[in-house]
Structure formats: structure tokens, C-alpha cells
Tab-separated table of C-alpha atoms and ligand atoms in Angstrom:
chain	number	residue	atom	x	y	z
A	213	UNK	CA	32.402	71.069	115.278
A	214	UNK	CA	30.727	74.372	116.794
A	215	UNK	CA	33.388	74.868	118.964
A	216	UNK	CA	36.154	74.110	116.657
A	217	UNK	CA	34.670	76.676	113.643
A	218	UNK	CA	34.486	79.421	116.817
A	219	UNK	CA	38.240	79.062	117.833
A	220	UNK	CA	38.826	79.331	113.888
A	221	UNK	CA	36.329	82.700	113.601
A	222	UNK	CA	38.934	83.389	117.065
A	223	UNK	CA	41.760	83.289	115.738
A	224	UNK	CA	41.017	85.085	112.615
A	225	UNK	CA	39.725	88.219	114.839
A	226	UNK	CA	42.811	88.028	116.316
A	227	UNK	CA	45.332	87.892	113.381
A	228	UNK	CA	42.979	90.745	112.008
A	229	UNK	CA	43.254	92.987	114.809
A	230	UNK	CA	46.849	92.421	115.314
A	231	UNK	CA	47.258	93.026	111.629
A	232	UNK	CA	45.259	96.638	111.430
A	233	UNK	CA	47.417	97.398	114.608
A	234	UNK	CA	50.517	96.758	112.810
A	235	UNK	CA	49.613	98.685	109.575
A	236	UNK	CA	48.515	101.926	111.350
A	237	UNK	CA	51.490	101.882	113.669
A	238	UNK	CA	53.373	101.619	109.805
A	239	UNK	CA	51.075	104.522	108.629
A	240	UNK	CA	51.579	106.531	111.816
A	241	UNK	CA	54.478	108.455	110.638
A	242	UNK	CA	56.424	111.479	111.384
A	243	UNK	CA	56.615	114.872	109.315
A	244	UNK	CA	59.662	113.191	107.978
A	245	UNK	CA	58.800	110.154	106.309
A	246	UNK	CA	62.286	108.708	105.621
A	247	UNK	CA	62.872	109.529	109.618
A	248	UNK	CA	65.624	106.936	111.121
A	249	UNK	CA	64.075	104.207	112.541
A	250	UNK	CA	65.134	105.296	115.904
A	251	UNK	CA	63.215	109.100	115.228
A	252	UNK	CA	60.388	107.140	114.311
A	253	UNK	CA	60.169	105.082	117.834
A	254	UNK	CA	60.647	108.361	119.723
A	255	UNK	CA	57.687	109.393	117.819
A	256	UNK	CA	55.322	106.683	118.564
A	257	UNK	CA	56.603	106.521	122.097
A	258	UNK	CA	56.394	110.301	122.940
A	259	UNK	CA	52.465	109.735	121.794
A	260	UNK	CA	52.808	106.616	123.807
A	261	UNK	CA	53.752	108.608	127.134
A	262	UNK	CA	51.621	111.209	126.771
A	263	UNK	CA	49.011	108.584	128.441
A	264	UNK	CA	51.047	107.317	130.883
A	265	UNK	CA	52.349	110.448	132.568
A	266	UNK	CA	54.672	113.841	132.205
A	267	UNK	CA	57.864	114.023	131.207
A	268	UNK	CA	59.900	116.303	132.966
A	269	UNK	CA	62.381	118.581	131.205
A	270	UNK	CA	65.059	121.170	132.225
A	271	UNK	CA	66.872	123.449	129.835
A	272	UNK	CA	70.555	123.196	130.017
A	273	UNK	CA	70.104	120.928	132.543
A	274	UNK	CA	73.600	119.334	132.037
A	275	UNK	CA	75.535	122.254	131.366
A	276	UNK	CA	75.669	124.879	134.859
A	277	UNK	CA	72.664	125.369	137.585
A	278	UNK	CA	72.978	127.806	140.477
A	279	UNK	CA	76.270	128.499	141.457
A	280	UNK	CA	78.237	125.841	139.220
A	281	UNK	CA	79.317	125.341	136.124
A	282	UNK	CA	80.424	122.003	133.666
A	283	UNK	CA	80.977	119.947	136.445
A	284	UNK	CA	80.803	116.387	135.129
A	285	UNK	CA	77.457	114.112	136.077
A	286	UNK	CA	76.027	117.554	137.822
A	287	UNK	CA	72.101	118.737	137.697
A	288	UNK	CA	70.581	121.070	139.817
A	289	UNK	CA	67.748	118.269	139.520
A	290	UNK	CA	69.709	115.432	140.216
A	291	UNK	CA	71.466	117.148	143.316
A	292	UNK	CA	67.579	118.239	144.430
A	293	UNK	CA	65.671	114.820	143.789
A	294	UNK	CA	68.626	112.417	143.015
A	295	UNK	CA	67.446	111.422	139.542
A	296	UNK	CA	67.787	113.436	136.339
A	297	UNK	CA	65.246	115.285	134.453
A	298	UNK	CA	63.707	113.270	131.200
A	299	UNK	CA	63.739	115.878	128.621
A	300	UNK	CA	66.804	117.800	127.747
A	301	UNK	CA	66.212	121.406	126.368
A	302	UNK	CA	69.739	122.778	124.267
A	303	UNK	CA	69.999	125.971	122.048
A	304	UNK	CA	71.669	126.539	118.887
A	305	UNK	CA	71.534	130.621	118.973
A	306	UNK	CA	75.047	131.589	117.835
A	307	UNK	CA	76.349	128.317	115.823
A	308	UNK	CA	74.670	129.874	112.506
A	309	UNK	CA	77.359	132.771	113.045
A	310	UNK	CA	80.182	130.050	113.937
A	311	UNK	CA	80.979	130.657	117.227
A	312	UNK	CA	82.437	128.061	119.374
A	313	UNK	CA	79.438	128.525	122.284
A	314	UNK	CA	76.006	129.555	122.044
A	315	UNK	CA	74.286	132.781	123.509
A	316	UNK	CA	74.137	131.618	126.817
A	317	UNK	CA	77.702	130.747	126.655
A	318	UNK	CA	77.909	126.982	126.638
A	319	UNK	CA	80.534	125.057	124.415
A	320	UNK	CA	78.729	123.657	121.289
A	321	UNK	CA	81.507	120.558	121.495
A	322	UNK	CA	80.060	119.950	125.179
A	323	UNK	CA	76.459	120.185	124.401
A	324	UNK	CA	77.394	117.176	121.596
A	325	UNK	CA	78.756	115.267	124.185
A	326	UNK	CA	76.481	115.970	127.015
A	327	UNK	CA	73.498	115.166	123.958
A	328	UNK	CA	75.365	111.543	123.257
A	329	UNK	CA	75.331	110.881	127.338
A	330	UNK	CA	71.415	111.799	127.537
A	331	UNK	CA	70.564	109.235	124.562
A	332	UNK	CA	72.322	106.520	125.589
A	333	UNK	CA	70.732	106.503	129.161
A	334	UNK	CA	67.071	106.522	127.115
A	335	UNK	CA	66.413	110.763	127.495
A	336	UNK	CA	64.904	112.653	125.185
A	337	UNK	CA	66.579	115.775	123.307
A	338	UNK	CA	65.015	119.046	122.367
A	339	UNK	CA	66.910	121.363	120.609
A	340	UNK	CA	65.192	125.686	120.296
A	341	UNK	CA	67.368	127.656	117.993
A	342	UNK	CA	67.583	131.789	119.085
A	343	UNK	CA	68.958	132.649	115.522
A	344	UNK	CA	70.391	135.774	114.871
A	345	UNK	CA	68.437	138.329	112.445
A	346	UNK	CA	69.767	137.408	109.237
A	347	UNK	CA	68.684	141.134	107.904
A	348	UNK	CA	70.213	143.463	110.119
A	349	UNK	CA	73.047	140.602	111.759
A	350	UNK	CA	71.840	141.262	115.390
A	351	UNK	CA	70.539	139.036	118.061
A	352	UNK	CA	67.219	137.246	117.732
A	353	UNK	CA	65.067	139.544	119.766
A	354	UNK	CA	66.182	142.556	116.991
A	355	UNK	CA	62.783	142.873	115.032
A	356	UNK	CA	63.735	145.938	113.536
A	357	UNK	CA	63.208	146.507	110.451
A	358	UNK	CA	60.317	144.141	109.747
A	359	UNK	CA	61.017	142.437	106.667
A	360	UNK	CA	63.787	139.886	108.279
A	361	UNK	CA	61.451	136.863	107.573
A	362	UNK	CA	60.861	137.876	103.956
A	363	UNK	CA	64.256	138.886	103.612
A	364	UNK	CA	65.308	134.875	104.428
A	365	UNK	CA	63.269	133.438	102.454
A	366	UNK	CA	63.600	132.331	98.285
A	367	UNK	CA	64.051	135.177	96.783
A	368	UNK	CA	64.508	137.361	99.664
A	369	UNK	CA	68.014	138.938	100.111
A	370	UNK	CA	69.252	136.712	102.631
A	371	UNK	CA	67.984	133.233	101.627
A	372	UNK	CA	71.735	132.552	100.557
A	373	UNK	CA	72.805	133.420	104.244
A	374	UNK	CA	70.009	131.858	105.743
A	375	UNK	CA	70.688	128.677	103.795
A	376	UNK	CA	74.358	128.386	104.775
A	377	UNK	CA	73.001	128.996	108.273
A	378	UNK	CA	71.021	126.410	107.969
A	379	UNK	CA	74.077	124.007	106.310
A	380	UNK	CA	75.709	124.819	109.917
A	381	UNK	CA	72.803	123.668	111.632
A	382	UNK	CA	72.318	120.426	109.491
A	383	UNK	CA	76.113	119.300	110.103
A	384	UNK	CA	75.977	119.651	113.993
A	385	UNK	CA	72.332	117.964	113.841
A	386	UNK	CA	74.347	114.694	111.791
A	387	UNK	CA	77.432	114.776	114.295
A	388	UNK	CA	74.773	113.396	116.883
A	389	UNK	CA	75.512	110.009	116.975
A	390	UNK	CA	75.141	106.873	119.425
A	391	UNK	CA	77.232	104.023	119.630
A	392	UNK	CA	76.769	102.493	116.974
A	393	UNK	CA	76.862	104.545	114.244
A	394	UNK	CA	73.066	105.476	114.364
A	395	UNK	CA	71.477	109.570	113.978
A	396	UNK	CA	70.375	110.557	117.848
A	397	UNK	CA	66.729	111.862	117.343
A	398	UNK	CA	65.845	115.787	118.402
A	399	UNK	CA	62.861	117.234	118.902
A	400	UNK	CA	63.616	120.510	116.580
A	401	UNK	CA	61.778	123.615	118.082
A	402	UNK	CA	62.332	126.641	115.371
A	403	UNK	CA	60.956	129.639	115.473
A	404	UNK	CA	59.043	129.373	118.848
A	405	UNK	CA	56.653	131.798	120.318
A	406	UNK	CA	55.728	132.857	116.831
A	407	UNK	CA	52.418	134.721	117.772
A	408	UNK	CA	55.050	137.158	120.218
A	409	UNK	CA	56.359	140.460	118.798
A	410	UNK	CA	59.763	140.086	120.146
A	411	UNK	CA	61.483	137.978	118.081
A	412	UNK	CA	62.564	139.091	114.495
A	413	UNK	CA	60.152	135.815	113.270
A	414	UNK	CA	56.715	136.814	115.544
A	415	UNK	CA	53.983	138.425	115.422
A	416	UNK	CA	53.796	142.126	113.736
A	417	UNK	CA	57.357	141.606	112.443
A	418	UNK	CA	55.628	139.449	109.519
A	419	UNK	CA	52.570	138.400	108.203
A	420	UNK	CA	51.598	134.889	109.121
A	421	UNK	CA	51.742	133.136	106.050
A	422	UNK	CA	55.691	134.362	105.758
A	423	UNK	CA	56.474	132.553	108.572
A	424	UNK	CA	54.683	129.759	108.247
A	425	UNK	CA	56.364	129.922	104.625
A	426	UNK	CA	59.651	130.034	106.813
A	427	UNK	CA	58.770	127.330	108.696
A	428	UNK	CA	58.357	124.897	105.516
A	429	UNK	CA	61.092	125.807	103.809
A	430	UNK	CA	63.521	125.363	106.549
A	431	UNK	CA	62.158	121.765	107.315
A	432	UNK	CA	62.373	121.242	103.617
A	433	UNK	CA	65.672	122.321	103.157
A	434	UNK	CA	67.076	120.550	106.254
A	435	UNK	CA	64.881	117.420	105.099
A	436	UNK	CA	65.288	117.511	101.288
A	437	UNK	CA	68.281	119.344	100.643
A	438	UNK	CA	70.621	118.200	103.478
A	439	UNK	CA	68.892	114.993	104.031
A	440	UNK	CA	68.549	115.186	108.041
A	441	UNK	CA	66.607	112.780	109.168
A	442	UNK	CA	66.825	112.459	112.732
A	443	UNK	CA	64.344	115.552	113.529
A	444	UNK	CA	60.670	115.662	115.362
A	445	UNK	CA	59.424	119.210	114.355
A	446	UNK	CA	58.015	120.904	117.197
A	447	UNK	CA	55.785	123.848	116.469
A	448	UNK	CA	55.223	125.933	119.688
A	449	UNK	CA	53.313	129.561	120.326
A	450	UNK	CA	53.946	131.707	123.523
A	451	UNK	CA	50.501	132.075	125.585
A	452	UNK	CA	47.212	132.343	123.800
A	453	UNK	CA	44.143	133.614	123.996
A	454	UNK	CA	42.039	131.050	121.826
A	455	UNK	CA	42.584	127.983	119.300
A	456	UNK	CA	42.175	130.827	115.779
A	457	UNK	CA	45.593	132.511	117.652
A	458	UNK	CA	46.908	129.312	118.587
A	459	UNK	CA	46.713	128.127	114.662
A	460	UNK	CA	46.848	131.594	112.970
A	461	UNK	CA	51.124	130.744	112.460
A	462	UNK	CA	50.408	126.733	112.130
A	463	UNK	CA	52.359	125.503	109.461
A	464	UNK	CA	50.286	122.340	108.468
A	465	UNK	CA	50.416	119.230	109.695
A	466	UNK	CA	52.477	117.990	106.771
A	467	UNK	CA	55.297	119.850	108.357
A	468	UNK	CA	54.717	119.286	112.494
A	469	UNK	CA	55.531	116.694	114.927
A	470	UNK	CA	55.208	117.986	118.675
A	471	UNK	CA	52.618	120.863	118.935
A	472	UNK	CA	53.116	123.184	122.395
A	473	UNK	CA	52.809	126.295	123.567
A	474	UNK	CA	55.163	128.418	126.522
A	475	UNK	CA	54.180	129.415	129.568
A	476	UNK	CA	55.401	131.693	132.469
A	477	UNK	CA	53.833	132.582	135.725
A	478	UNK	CA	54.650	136.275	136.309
A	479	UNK	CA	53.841	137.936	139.917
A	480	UNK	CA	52.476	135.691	142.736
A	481	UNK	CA	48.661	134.823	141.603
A	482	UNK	CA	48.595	131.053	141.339
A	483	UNK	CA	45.210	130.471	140.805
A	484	UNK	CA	45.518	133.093	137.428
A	485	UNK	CA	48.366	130.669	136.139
A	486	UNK	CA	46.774	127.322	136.903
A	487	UNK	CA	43.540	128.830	135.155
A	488	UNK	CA	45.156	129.868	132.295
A	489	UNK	CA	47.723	126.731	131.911
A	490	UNK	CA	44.581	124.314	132.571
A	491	UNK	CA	42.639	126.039	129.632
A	492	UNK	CA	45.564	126.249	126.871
A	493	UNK	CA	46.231	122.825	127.756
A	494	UNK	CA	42.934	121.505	127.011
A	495	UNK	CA	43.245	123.492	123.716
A	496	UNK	CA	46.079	122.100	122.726
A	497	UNK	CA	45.552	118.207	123.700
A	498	UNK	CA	42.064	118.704	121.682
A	499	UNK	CA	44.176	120.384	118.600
A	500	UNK	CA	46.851	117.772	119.159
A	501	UNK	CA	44.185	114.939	119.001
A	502	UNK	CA	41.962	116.512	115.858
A	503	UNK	CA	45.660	116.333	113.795
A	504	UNK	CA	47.642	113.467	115.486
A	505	UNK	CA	49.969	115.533	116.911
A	506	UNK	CA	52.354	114.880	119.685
A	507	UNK	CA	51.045	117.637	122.684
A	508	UNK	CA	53.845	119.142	125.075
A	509	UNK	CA	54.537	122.280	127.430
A	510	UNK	CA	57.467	123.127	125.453
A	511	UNK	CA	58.462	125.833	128.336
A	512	UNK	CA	57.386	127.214	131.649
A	513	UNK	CA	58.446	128.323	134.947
A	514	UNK	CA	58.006	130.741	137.405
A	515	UNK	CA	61.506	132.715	137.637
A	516	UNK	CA	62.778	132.051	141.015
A	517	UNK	CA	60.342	130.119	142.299
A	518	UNK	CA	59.476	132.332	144.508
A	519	UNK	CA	56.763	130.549	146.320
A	520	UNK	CA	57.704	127.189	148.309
A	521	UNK	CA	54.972	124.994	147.579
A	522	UNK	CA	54.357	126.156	144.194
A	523	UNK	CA	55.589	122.862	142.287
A	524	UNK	CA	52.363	121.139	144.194
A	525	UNK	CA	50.212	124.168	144.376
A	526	UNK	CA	50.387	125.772	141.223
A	527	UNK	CA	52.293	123.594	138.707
A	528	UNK	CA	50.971	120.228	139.366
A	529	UNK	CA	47.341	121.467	139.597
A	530	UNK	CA	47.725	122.692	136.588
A	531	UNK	CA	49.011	119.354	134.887
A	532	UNK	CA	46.857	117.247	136.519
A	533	UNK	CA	44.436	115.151	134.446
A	534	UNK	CA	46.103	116.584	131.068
A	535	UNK	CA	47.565	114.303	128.815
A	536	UNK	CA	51.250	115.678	127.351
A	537	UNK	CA	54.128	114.269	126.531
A	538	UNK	CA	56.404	116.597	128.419
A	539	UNK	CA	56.900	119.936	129.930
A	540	UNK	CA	60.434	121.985	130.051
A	541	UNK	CA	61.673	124.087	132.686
A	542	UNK	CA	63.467	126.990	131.533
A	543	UNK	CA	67.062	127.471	132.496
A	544	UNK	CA	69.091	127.586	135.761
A	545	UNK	CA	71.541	130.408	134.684
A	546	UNK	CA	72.236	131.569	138.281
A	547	UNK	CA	73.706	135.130	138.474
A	548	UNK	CA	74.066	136.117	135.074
A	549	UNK	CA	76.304	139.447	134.226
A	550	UNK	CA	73.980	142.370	134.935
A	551	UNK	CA	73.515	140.465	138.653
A	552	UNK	CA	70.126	139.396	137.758
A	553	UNK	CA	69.193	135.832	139.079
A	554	UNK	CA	67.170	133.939	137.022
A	555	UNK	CA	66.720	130.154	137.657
A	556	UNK	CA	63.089	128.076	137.276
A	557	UNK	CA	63.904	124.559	139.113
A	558	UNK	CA	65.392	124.414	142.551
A	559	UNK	CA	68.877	123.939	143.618
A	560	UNK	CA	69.399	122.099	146.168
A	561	UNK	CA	68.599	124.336	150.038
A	562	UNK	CA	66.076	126.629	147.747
A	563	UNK	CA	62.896	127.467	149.122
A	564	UNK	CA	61.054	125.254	146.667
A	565	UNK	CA	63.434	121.884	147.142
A	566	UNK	CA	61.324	120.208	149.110
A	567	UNK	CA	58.313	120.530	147.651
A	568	UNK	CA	59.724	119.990	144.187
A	569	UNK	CA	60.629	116.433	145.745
A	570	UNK	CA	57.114	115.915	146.523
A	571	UNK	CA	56.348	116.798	142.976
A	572	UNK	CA	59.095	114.635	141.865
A	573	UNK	CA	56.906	111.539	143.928
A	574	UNK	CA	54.142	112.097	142.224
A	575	UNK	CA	53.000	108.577	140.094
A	576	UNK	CA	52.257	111.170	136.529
A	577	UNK	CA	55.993	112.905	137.153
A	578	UNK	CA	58.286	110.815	134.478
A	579	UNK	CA	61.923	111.762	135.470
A	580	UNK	CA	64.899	109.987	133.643
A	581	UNK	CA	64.698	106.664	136.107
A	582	UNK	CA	61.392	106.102	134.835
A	583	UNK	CA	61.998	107.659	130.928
A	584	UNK	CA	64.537	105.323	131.135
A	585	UNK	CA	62.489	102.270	131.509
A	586	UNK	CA	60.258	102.657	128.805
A	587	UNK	CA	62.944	102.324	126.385
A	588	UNK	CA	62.107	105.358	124.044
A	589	UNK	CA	64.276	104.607	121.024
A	590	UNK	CA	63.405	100.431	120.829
B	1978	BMA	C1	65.846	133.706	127.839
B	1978	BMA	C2	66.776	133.953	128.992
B	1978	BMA	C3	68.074	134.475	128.425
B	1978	BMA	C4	68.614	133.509	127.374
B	1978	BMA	C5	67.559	133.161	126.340
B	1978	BMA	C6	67.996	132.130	125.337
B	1978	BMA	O1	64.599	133.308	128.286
B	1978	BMA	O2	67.026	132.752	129.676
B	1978	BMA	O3	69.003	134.616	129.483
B	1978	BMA	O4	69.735	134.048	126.744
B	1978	BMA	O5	66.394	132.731	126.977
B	1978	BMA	O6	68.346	130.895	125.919
């Protein structure tokens, strides 16, 4: 009789627990809460992952590296480590204005396709957007005359332009499609490094609450008006001194997803950047974990890599012990016009190759084998 009442007390524990794990998984939802199903997997797994390991991401990793340019299946991280990065970084800058590539010259047709090839071997998408000032019609970093963010907003002068920009945005966000019919989720970064002065949107250019005002209405409009539903909002700073600059732009967490910050090492002190990584990432996992919000390195590098070991000297100490979702590599442009190099993963025969395989070994590294495994979207 004892026994028989404890296996029933048992077994109601267990339907109980099971049951409260169920609900809050229901109640755990995105910004979005009519999300596609799909969106709303990517969001419990990228929370999901960010206790497991790093994902690793590369910026136009698809598209050209060092030296070559839309050659089919090619990555300067596949040709390095023979497996593809995890996270895919692609940038709108230049569709609002309807031109057929964006400011780094790559075809938006091709990024669609290369975006459909990523989801359906289980990678994750993450989409920045270097918009053009809609006051004055130059590029992004044209902050002159402040006003821009005002100027795009109801009322403003430009909130007619900046809405059909945003139309332009919507319809190549709804092209994204799998196989079957279903909306491809993307992580949506607008508006990053917002605490910087040097794009039209940061820092002096406006006063905080405009562009966190900015910030809402655009993921309203996008949401509400255009019904796009296939979006994790990231909101990301540059580097920061504390967690009142981190927040000072925060839109709310009614309106954020992913919350990350950008990072570059510049000159050849590793221990400074490892310091300073280390600390804004233990800001931002405790911020992340106060709201329940998704943490990631949204960018970083070191241009060049000038340093051959510093993907296990400097990078990896860094990540080490911190628990985000994933960190993106900035872009491998090669030589660009002005004969500038500027690249921030190796190619293969760079100085840093073999040490970013040793990186690559590493049990926390998450590369698109592994990603791949987890089954993001199920
Ligand atoms: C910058 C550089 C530029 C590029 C821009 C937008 O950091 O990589 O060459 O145009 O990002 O992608």
C-alpha cells in the first residue's frame, strides 16, 4: 500500500514538473510573439547553446575571402579548418536605395541564395543593415547634420522615406524561404554600435530616447505593419565602459531578442583586449540573464590577424568560461580599392591558420558540423 501511494505521489511529481517545463518553454517567447514556429525554435535553441559552447560566425563568409570571389561551396573557413563557420553575418546597406548589391558589393539575389543554402544545412543567419542617411541621402557613417534620427521618425520629414525603406527591407526579409514553403529565421541587427558617434543613428548625433524611439518603431512597423515574422531582434553597442552606457540606448526588452556588444583589438596588446572582452562579457551575460535575453559577440576581430597564435592567446582566453550564444568575425574583404587589406579570419597559408585550427579543436568552438547537429530550427 505504502509503496504503491509513493509511485502515485511519483508520478504526479513527474507529470507536474514535465508540465511547468512545458508551459514556460510556451511562455518563453520572442519579441515577436506571432514569430514562425521555426523563429521561435532558433530562439529557444540559441539560449539553449549558449550553455553548451560558442558559435562561430564569419561575415560574408559565403560570398569572397582573400583573393577570391563567388566561387561556389568556397569559405576562407572551410578552406582553413575544412568545416564552415555556424553563424552567417549579411548586410542590407544599399537595398533601401534599390541597388542590385550592397555596399560591399555583393549581389542581393546571391546573398538570398547563399541565405537558403546556410538554413537548410541547420546555420544560423544574421542580417546588420548600414542604411543610408535618410536626411542628407549619404552613406551611413554621414552624421551630419544631427537630426537624421528625428528626421525618420513619425512626424519627422523622412518617416515616409524611411518607411518605404523599410517596405524594401520587409519584402527581401519574406523572399527567405526553405523548402517547403516556410519564413527562414534572421537574427535582425539594426542600428548597431548605437553608443558610437559615427553612424548617423549613435551617440551625439541623437539623444537616446530618439533612437531607442527608432528602434521600436522600426520593429513595429516591420512586425505590425508588414507582418514579418521571421526576425530575432538583436540589440548590440560598440565597446563600453560600464552596464548605465551599455543600457543608456536599450530599447526595452519588449522589443529585443539577442543582446551583444562589438569588439576590435587595435595595436598588438593582448592582454588589454582579453581584459576588456572578459569584463564586457560578464556584463552582458549578467544583463542578458537579469532580462532573458539571448547574449552574443555580435562582432570582433583583430584586422589582419597580425599575431599567429592570437586565436588561442588572445581570443579564446577571452571566451573561455563565458556563456554566449555566438561570436562574428568581421569580414574577409581582401584588397579592397584604396589597396588596403582588411580581413579578420585566416585564409588558408596566413600566419594565423594554424592556430585558428587549434581554436577550431577546441570542445566550446561550435562550427557548422556541430551547429548542424543540434538541429536549430526542430
Ligand atoms: C566596415 C568595413 C567596410 C564595410 C563596412 C560595412 O567595418 O568592413 O569595408 O563597408 O564595414 O560592411
Amino acid at each position: 500500500m505504502r509503496s504503491h501511494r509513493k509511485k502515485i505521489w511519483s508520478f504526479l511529481f513527474f507529470i507536474t514538473v514535465i508540465f511547468s517545463f512545458t508551459t514556460a518553454a510556451q511562455s518563453d517567447l520572442p519579441s515577436d510573439k506571432q514569430a514562425t514556429k521555426e523563429t521561435i525554435r532558433l530562439y529557444h535553441n540559441l539560449k539553449r547553446m549558449a550553455n553548451k559552447g560558442i558559435m562561430f560566425g564569419h561575415q560574408d563568409d559565403l560570398a569572397y575571402g582573400v583573393g577570391w570571389k563567388y566561387e561556389d561551396g568556397r569559405s576562407d573557413i572551410k578552406d582553413v579548418t575544412g568545416d564552415y563557420p555556424a553563424v552567417y553575418g549579411w548586410e542590407l546597406g544599399r537595398l533601401e536605395i534599390d541597388a542590385a548589391a550592397n555596399l560591399d558589393g555583393v549581389p542581393f539575389g546571391k546573398m538570398k541564395q547563399y541565405i537558403r543554402d546556410i538554413y537548410n544545412r541547420g546555420g544560423v543567419v544574421t542580417i546588420s543593415w548600414h542604411l543610408n542617411n535618410p536626411l542628407t541621402g549619404k552613406s551611413a557613417w554621414d552624421p551630419a547634420p544631427a537630426g537624421s534620427v528625428a528626421a525618420a521618425l513619425p512626424g519627422g520629414e523622412k518617416n515616409e522615406l524611411y518607411k518605404n525603406w523599410l517596405d524594401k527591407i520587409a519584402a527581401f526579409l519574406q523572399d527567405l524561404r526553405g523548402k517547403n514553403g516556410e519564413l527562414i529565421p534572421v537574427i535582425f541587427r539594426p542600428f548597431h554600435e548605437l553608443n558610437g558617434n559615427w553612424f548617423w543613428w549613435g551617440g551625439k548625433n541623437c539623444s537616446p530616447e530618439e533612437i531607442k524611439q527608432l528602434y521600436r518603431f522600426t520593429e513595429t512597423y516591420l512586425r505590425d505593419e508588414k507582418a514579418v515574422h521571421n526576425l530575432l531582434y538583436a540589440f548590440n553597442t560598440d565597446r563600453f565602459a560600464n552596464r548605465d552606457e551599455y543600457l543608456e540606448r536599450y530599447p526595452g526588452d519588449a522589443y529585443t531578442d539577442v543582446v551583444g556588444f562589438d569588439i576590435y583589438q587595435r595595436g598588438t596588446d593582448n592582454e588589454k583586449f582579453i581584459t576588456e572582452a572578459d569584463k564586457s562579457l560578464t556584463t552582458l551575460e549578467n544583463i542578458a540573464s537579469e532580462r532573458n535575453k539571448i547574449p552574443a559577440l555580435t562582432e570582433f576581430g583583430y584586422g589582419t590577424v597580425p599575431d599567429n597564435t592570437w586565436w588561442t592567446n588572445a581570443l579564446y582566453k577571452a571566451l573561455n568560461g563565458h556563456h554566449i550564444s555566438y561570436a562574428l568575425a568581421w569580414r574577409n574583404a581582401g584588397q579592397k580599392a584604396g589597396g588596403e587589406m582588411e580581413f579578420y579570419v585566416p585564409y588558408k597559408g596566413q600566419r594565423s591558420a594554424e592556430d585558428f585550427i587549434k581554436f577550431y579543436k577546441e570542445p566550446i568552438m561550435i562550427f557548422q558540423k556541430k551547429a548542424s547537429g543540434e538541429k536549430l530550427y526542430q
